[in-house]
Coordinates of C-alpha atoms and ligand atoms in Angstrom, one line a residue:
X1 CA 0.0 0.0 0.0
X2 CA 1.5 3.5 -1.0
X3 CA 2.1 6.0 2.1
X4 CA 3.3 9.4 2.7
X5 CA 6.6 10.4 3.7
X6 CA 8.7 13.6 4.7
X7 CA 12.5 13.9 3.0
X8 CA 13.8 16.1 5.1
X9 CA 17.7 18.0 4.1
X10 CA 19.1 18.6 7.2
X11 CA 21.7 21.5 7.7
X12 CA 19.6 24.4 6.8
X13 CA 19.9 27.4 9.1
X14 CA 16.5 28.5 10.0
X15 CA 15.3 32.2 9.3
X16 CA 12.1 33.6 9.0
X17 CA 8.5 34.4 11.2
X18 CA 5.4 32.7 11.2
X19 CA 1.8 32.7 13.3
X20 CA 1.6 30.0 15.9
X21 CA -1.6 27.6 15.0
X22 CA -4.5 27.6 17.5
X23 CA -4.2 24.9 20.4
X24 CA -5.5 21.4 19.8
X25 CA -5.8 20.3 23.2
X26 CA -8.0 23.5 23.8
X27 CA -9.8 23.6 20.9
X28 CA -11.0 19.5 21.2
X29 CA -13.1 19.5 24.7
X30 CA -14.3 23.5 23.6
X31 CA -15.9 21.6 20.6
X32 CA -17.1 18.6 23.1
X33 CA -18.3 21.3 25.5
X34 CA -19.7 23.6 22.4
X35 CA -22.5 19.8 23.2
X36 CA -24.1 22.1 26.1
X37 CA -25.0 25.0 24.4
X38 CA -28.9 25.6 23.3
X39 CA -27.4 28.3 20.4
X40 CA -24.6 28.6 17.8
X41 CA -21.3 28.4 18.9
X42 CA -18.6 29.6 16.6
X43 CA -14.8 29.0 17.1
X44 CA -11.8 30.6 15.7
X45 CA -8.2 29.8 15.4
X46 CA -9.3 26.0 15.7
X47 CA -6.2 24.4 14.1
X48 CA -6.3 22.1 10.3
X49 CA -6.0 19.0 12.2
X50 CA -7.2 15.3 12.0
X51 CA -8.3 15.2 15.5
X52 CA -10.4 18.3 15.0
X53 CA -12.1 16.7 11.8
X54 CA -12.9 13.6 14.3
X55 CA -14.3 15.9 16.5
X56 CA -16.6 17.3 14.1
X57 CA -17.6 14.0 13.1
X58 CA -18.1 13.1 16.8
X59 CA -20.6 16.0 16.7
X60 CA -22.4 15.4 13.7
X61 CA -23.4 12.0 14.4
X62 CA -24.5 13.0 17.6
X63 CA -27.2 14.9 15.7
X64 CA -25.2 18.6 15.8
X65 CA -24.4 20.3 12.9
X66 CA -20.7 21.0 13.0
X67 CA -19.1 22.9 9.9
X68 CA -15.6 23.2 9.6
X69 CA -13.9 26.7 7.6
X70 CA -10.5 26.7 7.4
X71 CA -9.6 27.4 11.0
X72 CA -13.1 28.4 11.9
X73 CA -15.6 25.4 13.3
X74 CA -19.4 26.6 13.4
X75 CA -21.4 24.1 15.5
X76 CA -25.1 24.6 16.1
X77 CA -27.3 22.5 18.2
X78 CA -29.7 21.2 15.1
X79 CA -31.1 18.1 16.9
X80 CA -29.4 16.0 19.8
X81 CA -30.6 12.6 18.5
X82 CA -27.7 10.2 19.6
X83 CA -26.0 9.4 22.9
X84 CA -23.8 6.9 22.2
X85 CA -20.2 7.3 20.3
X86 CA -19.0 4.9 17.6
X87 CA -15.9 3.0 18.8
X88 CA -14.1 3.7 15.7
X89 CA -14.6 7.4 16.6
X90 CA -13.3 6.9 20.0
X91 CA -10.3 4.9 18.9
X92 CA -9.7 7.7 16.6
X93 CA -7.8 10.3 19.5
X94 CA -7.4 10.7 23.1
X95 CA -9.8 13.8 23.0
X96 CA -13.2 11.1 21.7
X97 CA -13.6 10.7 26.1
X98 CA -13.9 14.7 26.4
X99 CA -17.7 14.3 25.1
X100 CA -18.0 12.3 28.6
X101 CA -18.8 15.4 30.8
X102 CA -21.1 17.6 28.0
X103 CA -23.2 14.6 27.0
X104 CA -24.2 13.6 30.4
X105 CA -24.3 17.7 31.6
X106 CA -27.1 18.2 28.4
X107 CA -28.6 14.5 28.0
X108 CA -27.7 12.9 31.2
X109 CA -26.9 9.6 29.5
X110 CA -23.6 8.7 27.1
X111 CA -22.3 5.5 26.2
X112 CA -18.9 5.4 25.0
X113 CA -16.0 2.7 24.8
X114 CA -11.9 3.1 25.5
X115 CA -10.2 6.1 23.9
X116 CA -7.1 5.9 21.5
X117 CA -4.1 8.6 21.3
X118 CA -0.7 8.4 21.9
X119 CA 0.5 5.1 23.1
X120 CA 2.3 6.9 26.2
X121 CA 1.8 3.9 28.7
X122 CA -1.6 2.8 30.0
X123 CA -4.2 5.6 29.6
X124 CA -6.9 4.6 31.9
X125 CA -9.7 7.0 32.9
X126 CA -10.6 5.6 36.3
X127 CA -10.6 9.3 37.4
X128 CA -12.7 10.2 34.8
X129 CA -15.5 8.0 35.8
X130 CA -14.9 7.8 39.7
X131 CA -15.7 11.9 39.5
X132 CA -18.6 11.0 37.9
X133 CA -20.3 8.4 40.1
X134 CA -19.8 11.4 42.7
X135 CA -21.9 13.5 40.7
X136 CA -24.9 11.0 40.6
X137 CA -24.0 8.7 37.7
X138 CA -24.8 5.2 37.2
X139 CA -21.8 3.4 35.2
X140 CA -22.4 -0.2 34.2
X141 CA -19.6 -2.1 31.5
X142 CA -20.8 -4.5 29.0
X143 CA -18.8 -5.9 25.9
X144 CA -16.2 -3.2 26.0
X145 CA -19.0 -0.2 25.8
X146 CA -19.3 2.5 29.2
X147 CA -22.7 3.0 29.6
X148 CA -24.0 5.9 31.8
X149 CA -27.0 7.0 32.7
X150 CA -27.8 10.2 35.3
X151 CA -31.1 10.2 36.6
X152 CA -30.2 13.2 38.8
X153 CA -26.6 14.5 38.2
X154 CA -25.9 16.7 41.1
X155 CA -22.5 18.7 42.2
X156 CA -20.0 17.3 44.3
X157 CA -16.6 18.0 46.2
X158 CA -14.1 16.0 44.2
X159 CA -10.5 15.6 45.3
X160 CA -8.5 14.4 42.3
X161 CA -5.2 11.7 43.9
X162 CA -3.7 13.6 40.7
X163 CA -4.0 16.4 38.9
X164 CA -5.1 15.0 35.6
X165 CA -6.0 17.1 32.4
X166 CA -8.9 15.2 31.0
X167 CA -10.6 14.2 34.6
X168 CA -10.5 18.0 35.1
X169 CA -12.6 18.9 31.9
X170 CA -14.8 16.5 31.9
X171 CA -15.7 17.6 35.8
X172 CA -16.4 21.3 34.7
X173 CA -18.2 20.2 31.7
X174 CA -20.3 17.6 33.7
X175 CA -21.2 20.1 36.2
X176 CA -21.8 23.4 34.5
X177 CA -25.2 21.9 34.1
X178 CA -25.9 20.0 37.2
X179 CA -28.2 20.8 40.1
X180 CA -25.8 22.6 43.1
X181 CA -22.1 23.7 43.3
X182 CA -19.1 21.5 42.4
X183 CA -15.5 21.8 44.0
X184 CA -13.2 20.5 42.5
X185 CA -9.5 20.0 44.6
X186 CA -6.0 19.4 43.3
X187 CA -7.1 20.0 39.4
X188 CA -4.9 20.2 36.7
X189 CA -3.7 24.4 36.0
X190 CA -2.6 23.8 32.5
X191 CA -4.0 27.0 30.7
X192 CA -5.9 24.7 28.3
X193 CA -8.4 24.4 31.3
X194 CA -9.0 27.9 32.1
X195 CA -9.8 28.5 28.0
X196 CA -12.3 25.9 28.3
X197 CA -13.7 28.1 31.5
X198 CA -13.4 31.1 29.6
X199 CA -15.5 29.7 26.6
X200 CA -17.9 28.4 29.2
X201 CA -18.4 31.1 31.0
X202 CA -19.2 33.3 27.9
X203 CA -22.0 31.1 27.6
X204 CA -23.3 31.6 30.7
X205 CA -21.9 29.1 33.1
X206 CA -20.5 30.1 36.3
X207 CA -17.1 28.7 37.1
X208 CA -14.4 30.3 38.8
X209 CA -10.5 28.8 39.9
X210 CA -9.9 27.7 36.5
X211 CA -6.3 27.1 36.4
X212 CA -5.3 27.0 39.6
X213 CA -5.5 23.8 41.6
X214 CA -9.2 24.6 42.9
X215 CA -12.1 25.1 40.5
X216 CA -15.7 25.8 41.7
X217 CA -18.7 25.4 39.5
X218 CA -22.1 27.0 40.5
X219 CA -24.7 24.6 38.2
X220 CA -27.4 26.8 35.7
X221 CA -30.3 26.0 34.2
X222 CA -28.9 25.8 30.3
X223 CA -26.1 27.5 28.2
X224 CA -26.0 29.8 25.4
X225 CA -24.1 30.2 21.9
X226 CA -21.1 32.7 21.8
X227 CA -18.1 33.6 19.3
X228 CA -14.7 32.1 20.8
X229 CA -11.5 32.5 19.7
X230 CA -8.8 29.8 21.0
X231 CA -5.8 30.3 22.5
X232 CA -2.4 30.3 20.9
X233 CA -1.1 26.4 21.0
X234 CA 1.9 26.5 23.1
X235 CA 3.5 23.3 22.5
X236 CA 3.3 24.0 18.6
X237 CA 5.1 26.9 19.1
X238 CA 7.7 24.8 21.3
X239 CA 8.2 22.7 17.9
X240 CA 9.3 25.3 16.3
X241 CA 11.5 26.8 18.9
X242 CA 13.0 23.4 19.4
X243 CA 13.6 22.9 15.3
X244 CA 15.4 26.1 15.1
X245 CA 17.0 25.4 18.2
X246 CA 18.2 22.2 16.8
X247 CA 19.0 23.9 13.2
X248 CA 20.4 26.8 14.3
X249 CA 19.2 30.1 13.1
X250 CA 16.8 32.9 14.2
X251 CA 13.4 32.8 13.7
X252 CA 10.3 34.7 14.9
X253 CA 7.2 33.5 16.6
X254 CA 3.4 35.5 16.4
X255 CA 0.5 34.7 18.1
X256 CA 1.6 33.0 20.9
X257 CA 1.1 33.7 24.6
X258 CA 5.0 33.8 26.1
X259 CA 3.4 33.1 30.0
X260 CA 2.1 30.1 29.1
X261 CA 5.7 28.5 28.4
X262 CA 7.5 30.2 31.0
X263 CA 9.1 26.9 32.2
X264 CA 9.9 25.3 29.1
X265 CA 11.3 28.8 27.8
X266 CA 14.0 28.7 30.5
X267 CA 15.3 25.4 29.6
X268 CA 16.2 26.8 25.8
X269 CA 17.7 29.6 27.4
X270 CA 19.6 27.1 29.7
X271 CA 21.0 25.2 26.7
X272 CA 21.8 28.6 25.2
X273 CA 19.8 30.0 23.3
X274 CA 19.0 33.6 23.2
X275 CA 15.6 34.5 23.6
X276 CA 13.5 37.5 23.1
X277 CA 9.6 38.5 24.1
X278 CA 7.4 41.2 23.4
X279 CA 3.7 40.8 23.5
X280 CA 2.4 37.8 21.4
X281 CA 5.8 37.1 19.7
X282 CA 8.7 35.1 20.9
X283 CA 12.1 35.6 19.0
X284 CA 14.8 33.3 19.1
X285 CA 18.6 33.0 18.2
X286 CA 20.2 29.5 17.9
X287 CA 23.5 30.7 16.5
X288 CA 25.8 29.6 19.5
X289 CA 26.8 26.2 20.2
X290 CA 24.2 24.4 22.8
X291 CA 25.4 22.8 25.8
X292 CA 23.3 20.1 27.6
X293 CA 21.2 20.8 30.7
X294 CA 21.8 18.8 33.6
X295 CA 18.7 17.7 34.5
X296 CA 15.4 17.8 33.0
X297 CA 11.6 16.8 35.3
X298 CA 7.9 16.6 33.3
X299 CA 5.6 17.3 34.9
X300 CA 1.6 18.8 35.6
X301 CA 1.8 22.6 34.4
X302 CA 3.4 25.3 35.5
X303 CA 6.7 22.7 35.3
X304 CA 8.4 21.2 32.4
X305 CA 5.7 19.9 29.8
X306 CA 5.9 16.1 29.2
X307 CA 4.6 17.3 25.9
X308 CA 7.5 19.1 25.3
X309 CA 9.7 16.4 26.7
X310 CA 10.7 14.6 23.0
X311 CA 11.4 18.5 21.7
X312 CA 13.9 19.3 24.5
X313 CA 15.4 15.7 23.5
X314 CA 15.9 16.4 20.1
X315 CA 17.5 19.9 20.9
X316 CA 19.8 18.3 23.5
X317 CA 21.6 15.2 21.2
X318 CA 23.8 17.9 20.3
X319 CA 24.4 20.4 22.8
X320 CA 27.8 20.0 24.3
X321 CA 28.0 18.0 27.3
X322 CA 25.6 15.1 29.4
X323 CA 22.8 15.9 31.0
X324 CA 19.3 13.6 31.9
X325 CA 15.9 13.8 31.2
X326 CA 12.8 12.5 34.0
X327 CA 9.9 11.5 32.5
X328 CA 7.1 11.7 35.2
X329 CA 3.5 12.0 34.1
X330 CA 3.7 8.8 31.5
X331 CA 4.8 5.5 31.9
X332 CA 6.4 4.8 28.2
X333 CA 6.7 8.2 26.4
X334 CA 10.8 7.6 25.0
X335 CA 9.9 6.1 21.8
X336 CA 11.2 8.9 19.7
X337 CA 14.6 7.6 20.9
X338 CA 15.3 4.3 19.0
X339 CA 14.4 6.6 15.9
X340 CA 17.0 9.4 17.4
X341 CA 19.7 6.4 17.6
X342 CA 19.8 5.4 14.0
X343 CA 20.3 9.4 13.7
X344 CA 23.8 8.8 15.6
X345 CA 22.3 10.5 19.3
X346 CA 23.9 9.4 22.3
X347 CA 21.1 8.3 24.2
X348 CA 20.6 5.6 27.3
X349 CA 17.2 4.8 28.6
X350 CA 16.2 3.6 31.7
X351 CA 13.2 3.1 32.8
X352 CA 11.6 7.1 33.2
X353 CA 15.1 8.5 32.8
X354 CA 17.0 9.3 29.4
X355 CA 20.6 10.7 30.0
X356 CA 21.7 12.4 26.6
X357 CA 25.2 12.8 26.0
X358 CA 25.7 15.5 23.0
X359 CA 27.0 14.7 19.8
X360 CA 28.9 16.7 17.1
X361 CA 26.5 16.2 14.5
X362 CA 23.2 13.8 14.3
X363 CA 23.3 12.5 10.6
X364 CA 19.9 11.7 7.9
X365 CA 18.3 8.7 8.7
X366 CA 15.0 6.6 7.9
X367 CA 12.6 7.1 10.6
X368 CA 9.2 6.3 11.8
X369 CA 7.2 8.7 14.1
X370 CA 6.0 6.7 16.5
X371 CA 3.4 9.5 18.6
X372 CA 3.0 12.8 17.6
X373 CA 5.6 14.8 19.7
X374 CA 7.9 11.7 19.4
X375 CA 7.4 12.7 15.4
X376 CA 7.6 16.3 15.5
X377 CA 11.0 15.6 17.7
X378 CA 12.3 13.6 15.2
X379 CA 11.5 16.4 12.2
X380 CA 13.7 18.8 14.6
X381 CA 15.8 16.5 14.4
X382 CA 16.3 16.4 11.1
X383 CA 16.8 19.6 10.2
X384 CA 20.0 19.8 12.2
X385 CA 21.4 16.4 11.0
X386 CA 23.6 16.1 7.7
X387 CA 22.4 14.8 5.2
X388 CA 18.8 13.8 4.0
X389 CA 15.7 11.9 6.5
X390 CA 13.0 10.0 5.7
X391 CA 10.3 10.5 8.1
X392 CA 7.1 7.8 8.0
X393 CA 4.2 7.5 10.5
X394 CA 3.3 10.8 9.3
X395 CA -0.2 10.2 10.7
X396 CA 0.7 11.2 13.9
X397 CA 2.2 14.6 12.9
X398 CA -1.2 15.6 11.1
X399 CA -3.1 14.5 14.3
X400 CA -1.5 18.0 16.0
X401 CA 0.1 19.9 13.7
X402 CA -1.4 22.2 11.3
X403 CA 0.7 22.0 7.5
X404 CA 3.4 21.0 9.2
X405 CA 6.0 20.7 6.3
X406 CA 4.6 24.2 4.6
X407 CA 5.1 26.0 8.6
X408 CA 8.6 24.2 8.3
X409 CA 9.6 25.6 4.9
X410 CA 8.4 28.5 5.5
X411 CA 10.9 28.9 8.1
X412 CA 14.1 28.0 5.6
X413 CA 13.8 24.6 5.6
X414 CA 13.6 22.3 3.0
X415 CA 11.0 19.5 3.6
X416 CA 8.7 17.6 0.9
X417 CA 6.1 15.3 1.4
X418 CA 5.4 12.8 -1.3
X419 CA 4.0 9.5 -1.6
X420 CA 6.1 6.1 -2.2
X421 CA 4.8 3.0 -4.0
X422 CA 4.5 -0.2 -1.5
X423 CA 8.0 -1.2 -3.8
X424 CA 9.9 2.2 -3.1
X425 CA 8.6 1.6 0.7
X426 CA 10.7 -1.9 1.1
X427 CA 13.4 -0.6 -1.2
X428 CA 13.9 2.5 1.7
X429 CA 12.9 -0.3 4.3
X430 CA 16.1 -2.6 2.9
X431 CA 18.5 0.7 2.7
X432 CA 17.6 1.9 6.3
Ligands
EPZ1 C1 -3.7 15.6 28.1 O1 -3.9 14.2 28.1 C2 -3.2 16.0 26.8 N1 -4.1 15.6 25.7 C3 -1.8 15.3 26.6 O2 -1.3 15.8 25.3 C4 -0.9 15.7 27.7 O3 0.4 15.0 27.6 C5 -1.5 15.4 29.1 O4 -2.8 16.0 29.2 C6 -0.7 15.8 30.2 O5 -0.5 17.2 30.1 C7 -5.2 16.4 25.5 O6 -5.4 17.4 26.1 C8 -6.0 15.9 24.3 P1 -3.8 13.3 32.0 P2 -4.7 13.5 29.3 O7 -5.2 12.8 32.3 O8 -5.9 14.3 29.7 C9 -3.0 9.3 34.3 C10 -0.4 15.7 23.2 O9 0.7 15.3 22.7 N2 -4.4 9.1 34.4 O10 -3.4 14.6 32.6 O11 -5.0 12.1 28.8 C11 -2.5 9.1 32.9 O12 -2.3 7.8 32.6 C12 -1.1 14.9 24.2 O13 -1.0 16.8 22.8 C13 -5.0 8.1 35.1 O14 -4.3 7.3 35.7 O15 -3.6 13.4 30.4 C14 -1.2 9.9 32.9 O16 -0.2 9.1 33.5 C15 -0.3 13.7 24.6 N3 -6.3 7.9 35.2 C16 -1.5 11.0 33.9 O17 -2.6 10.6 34.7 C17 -7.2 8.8 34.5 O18 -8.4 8.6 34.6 C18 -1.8 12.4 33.3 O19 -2.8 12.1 32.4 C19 -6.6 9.8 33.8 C20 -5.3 10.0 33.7

């Protein structure tokens, strides 16, 4: 079967400015939540993205009417007919279990099997339903499929055991709606959560903590439309910091929001590079030779990203010097670095901890994006190496990135996508 791959020539220095893509894991539960509006919703900045096409699908066979335009997604409530979720659809991204909390907030019933994503490690959502059950809903498994039903959902004080992303928006989006006041203890403060509260509360709900690690929800009666514009995606704009980190070069971000990367900024700038900020834009000068930062923890926001965690990896295989990476939040999230290996990175794995001892040069290689950080690293990657890449699994990129290779070249580098015959494919396969 014929697939899609990047050739990427390494050794370009990068130059040039571009407009940082809106943020897919904001814009995904603000189209699940856009569920519990009685009126039109419309979004802007909602990224090109596969995982925002699912979404849409999600919402149209739920009996919405959900029309994407360019990077504008208009969702109106035509007829909520359907309260169960194909599992083809849920398999489809991690995002499929953020219509959880909106279906059972407006039809207080949802049936819904696994979701997919990233393979990161085991991505249960115990906490996901456990929060639920304390709002009133009966959860029953059969075959695979989740089926709840909320005769009366209800608010609830809910202590999270850990601060997880998803457990935290389904929560606000279960109980804008529900009868009484939610608390909600030790949630997640990535910003993503407090645009979600912001769209929310422009359509009438009443939450407030949003981002910090205590969120209270006052339930209402029913929600309205509104016009929403989504925030800058931060860990896009990290990909491209990290591939002209890795290249070398200066180039210019717009459109981003610098205070939600504080903590990730200050390890570039740790490894050297010099960077600038004024308003929405982020500048950044890779021109000095990198040195390794000594150690490196993921984890919830405002620390290190674990979503930035392959980016920083890829930047690091050739800054002078050792220095050690801590993966905390996911169990299995270092599969980017078999692919950085056959690149010529110096990299040992152990368990959550990669200690990356700088090379003088990564070289072309053929690769295979295993998730889609793990493939954006490897892209970075590449455009620092010598010679030419072939990156595969390009699936994963288009899952989060928004024309990836175009916001690449348009930057200085030199990337094309084409597609191979099955025969080319083991040809490359045999020469890798
Ligand atoms: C969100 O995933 C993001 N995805 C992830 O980004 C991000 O890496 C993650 O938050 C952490 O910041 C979206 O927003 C769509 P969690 P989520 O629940 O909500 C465990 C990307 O590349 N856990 O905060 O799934 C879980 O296994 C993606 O854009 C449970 O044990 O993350 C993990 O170890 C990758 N039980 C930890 O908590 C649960 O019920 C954090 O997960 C839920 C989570």
């Amino acid at each position: 079967m014929a697939e899609e791959i990047l050739r990427i020539t390494g050794g370009q220095k990068l130059r040039g400015e571009i407009t940082v893509q809106g943020a897919k894991n904001s814009a995904l539960p603000i189209m699940a939540a856009a569920l519990l509006c009685s009126g039109e919703t419309v979004l802007h900045n909602v990224p090109r993205l596969t995982d925002v096409y699912a979404a849409s699908r999600i919402l149209n066979h739920l009996g919405m009417r959900c029309k994407m335009e360019e990077t504008t997604a208009v969702i109106s409530p035509e007829g909520l007919t359907q309260t169960e979720i194909p599992d083809a659809d849920m398999r489809a991204m991690r995002s499929s279990v953020m219509f959880l909390g909106p279906m059972l907030g407006r039809l207080r019933a949802c049936v819904i099997t696994m979701p997919g994503g990233c393979e990161l490690g085991p991505r249960p959502i115990d906490l996901h339903l456990d929060a639920m059950r304390q709002m009133g809903v009966q959860i029953r498994e059969s075959q695979g499929k989740i089926i709840c039903t909320a005769e009366h959902l209800h608010g609830a004080r809910i202590p999270l055991p850990i601060p997880s992303v998803g457990a935290t928006e389904n929560i606000i989006t279960a109980a804008v709606l529900a009868e009484g006041e939610t608390v909600l203890t030790n949630a997640a403060r990535e910003p993503e959560i407090a645009d979600l509260a912001a769209f929310l509360n422009q359509c009438g709900a009443r939450i407030t903590g949003a981002g910090e690690g205590t969120v209270v929800i006052e339930g209402v009666k029913s929600l309205h439309g509104t016009e929403y514009t989504v925030m800058p995606d931060r860990i896009a704009a990290y990909t491209w910091l990290c591939t002209c980190a890795a290249a070398g070069g200066t180039v210019c971000l717009k459109g981003t929001a610098p205070r939600d990367m504080e903590s990730s900024l200050a390890v570039l700038r740790a490894a050297g590079c010099r960077l600038g900020i004024c308003r929405d834009r982020i500048y950044l000068d890779s021109s000095q030779p990198l040195r390794s930062v000594r150690y490196i923890r993921t984890m919830p926001y405002p620390a290190f990203p674990t979503d930035a965690q392959a980016l920083i990896c890829a930047v690091l295989c050739t800054a002078q010097g050792t220095g050690m990476i801590e993966e905390t939040v996911f169990e299995s999230r270092y599969k980017h670095v078999g692919e950085l290996l056959r690149m010529g990175a110096d990299i040992r794995v152990s368990g959550r901890t990669a200690v990356i001892t700088g090379v003088r040069s990564l070289h072309g290689a053929s690769v295979e994006a295993m998730d889609l950080r793990g493939g954006a690293a490897l892209a970075a990657a590449a455009a620092g190496a010598e010679g030419e890449t072939v990156l595969r699994g390009l699936h994963h990129l288009d899952r989060g990135y928004d024309r990836f290779a175009e916001t690449f070249n348009s930057l200085g580098g030199i990337a094309k996508r084409t597609l191979i015959s099955a025969s080319e494919r083991e040809k490359n396969a045999l020469n890798a």
